[in-house]
Steps between C-alpha positions, in 0.01 A plus 500: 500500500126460517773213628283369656416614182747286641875558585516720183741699748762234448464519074781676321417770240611365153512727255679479133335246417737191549674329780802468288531863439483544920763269507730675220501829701515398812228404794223720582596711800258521807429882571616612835217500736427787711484404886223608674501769701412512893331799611281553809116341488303794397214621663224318593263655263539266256736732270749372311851411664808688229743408300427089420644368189279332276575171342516452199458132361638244308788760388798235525601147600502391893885599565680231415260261315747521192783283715426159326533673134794732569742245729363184446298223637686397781501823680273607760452848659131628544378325229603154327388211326334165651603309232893580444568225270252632235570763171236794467260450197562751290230508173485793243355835673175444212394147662451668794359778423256351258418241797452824739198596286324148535524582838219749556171440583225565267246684739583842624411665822137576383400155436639361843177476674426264229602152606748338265548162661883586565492637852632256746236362752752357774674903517337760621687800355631637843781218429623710208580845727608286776746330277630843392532599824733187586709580214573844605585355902733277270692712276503805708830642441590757771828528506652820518520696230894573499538127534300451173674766324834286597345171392273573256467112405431408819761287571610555875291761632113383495228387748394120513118409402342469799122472598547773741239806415803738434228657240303589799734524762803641316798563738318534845390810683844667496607503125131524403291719734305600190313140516456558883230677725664777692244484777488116529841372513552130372106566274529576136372749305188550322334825400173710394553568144356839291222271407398451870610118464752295729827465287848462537730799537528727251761810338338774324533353163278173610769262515463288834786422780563122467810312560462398175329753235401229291209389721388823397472454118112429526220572723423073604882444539532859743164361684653171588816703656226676692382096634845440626540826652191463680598115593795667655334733708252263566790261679599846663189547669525141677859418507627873620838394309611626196746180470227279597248668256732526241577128532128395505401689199782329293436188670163467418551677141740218436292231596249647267732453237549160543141382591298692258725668224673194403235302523328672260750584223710147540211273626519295839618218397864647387526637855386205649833327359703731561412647822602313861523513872826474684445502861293867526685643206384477162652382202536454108620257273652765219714353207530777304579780676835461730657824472823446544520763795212420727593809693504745206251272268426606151162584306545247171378623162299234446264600764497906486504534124282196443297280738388747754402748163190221486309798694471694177256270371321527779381853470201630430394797239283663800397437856201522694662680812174470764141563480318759302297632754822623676523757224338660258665390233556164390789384667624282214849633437733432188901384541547800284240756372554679154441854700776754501619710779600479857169293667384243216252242601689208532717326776811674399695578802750769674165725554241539771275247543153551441149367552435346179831315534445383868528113552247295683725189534181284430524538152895400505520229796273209616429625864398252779198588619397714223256477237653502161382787273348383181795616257797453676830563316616211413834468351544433104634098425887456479544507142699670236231787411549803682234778571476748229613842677857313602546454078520935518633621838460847604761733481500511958583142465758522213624793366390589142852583360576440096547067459366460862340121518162526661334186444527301809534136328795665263697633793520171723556272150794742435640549867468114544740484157733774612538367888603128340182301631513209365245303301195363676560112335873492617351644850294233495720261407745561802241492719399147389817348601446542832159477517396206280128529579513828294350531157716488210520841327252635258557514194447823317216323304337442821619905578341657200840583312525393148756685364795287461745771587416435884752200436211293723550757845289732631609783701398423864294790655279387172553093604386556815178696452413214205563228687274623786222554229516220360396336838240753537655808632385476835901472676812478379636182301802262601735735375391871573335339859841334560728801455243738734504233791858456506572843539213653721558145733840521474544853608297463761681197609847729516326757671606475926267793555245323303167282695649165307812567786331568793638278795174483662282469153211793404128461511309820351262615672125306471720152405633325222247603248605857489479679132537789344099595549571425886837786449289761399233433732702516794673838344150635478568585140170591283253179495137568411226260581268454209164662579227117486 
């Protein structure tokens, strides 16, 4: 995806037409991936390293993401359901897709400098990307490829979601010397690109060397994997470790998630009841998720295919990507452009970076210490319109084959049906039991959906985005917030290696108050200084 264009990596290609059809000839098979090759760092020049495959994106389901639909809701493997005692909501394929259209915003990428009163004044759009980028760290699957091949559902043989950086890290210097500096053992790589522009590594046909190649499926998402890199090597230069570094980067990337992601996509006051100290550790109050392996836990559908798609409302039609004196051209960039060829104008990824499409983190990030520019990016409200471009992907994001679905809204409404989410007012519902403060759940007059052949549910990606619009759109409602704390908290909370386990506790460094601005900054990733 634009996934970040959100986590469009993780939506299944529908094609036909009908759910019911998929189901009638069997379920969509995920094409085998190629693995990445490993050859030597090439020369110093700045030419391209060979032979790098290049992603390409949202061509299947996560492996395994079918389990709940195909062996029931009682089973767990890599994926699973929260809410076990629950049926999937399964309305006619022409409710949803007629609801899909609804969901499009009316202004296109030309009219986004125009202010609409729908972006979101408490989100700077940074928090988009960066919640991209903690998907991918999530559902990273790198298992090895015969074991897939074996287990194509994902049953036995799969990694756990951890908040580890495998995307940047991938396995360690030895299986991945490709994400490593030969002449600085422990330092990761970055390189001079064609363009003459730091970037990350690169094979001939522009596709970078990540440990995961979707953090290379746009230019902002591939420049925050630069951040963390340069976090990394930052902790390298003062703790002379790669263990120690290593830790301290994912250290004090986790406690960015926790202080200043969640915060602003779930609001403080959620974490604030769920979140406490025991002794130095930290911990969470989670009712919702309990995998029922703690060792091996499960990603629930309710969260993957729903809540944490709330980012795809988020996303804007263009981006201001740093100051225009930088370049001369304006550095306003599109999601997706409407050129043809191999370099369009727009943040599409698995290419060289280049000047127009450099980031100034300004525009993305509050910074401490820094001036804000006048049009920061801010990200668009949490509601159920989505930008424009997402209602016709490209053909690099999904692949323009006869039936293909490319309207974003469609492809989650229809993937949520297919999977067996169930419906956001028996979600709701379940959660009320044990929470009694809760709301009670909407009603679809309250939702917007007339038609009486809902049967009074809504399908719950589309719940959760209403319900946080209906309360403004600034975070996440009870249900949508609820379901993205649990998991994110309670992952963290199973995590040994993570900072929440730490015997003797973790302070980042500069104190408590440490953010994502204060990450970048001490990285020494792109921030500009407005000129007074």
């Amino acid at each position: 995806m634009l996934a970040g264009s959100a986590l469009l990596a993780a939506a299944t290609v529908i094609t036909g037409g009908a759910s019911e059809a998929l189901a009638a000839t069997g379920p969509v098979q995920v094409p085998t991936p190629t693995p990445t090759p490993r050859p030597p760092v090439g020369p110093a020049d700045g030419s391209p390293l060979p032979g790098v495959a290049r992603s390409r994106h949202a061509v299947g389901d996560p492996r395994g993401s079918d389990v709940v639909a195909r062996f029931g809701r009682a089973r767990e493997a890599r994926f699973g359901t929260m809410f076990k005692q629950l049926t999937g909501f399964a309305p006619d394929d022409d409710l949803l897709v007629g609801l899909s259209e609804r969901m499009v915003e009316a202004r296109g990428a030309e009219d986004d400098i125009r202010p609409d009163g729908l972006d979101n004044p408490d989100m700077p759009a940074g928090f988009i990307y960066l919640g991209q980028f903690i998907d991918h760290d999530m559902t990273r699957d790198a298992t090895p490829l015969a074991d897939q091949r074996v287990d194509p559902r994902g049953l036995t043989n799969f990694d756990t979601p951890r908040f580890d950086l495998g995307s940047v890290y991938g396995g360690g210097p030895t299986a991945n010397p490709e994400l490593y500096d030969p002449q600085r053992p422990g330092y990761l790589l970055l390189r001079q690109n064609a363009n003459g522009l730091e970037d990350l590594p690169r094979g001939a046909n522009g596709s970078a060397f990540v440990g995961d190649p979707r953090n290379d499926e746009n230019l902002i998402i591939a420049q925050m994997q630069m951040a963390f890199i340069k976090l990394h090597n930052h902790f390298m230069d003062t703790e002379k470790n790669f263990t120690r570094a290593r830790q301290q980067t994912r250290w004090h990337y986790q406690w960015v998630i926790v202080n200043d992601f969640l915060p602003h996509v779930v609001g403080r006051q959620l974490l604030d009841e769920m979140i406490f100290a025991l002794g130095r550790r930290t911990r969470a109050r989670t009712l919702f998720y309990r995998p029922g392996n703690p060792l091996r836990p499960m990603m629930p559908i309710e969260y993957s295919v729903a809540a944490y798609r709330w980012g795809h409302s988020g996303i804007r039609a263009e981006y201001e990507m740093h100051d225009t004196s930088l370049s001369p051209n304006p550095a306003v960039l599109p999601i997706f452009s409407t050129e043809t060829g191999p370099n369009p104008r727009d943040l599409r990824g698995s290419r060289p970076l280049f000047t127009d499409a450099t980031v100034d983190w300004n525009y993305f990030f509050d910074i401490p210490g820094v001036r804000p520019p006048d049009d920061r990016n801010m990200a668009r409200l949490i509601d159920t319109q989505v930008a424009r471009p997402l209602h016709d992907l490209p053909d690099s994001v999904v692949a323009h084959t006869p039936g293909a679905i490319i309207a974003l809204a469609q492809r989650n409404l229809l993937r949520g049906k297919r999977l067996g989410l169930p419906s956001g007012q028996d979600v709701a519902a379940a959660m009320r039991t044990r929470v009694p403060t809760m709301p009670a759940p909407l009603t679809n007059d309250r939702l917007g959906l007339a038609d009486p052949r809902w049967g009074g549910k809504a399908p719950l990606w589309f719940y959760c985005l209403r319900e946080a619009e209906l309360d403004g759109g600034r975070r996440l409602g009870p249900v949508g917030g609820r379901i993205v704390a649990e998991v994110i908290l309670g992952l963290m909370q199973i995590d040994l290696g993570s900072y929440w386990n730490s015997p003797a506790g973790f302070t980042p460094v500069g104190g408590p108050s440490f953010r994502m601005g204060d990450l970048l900054r001490l990285a020494g990733a792109p921030v500009v200084v407005p000129a007074s």
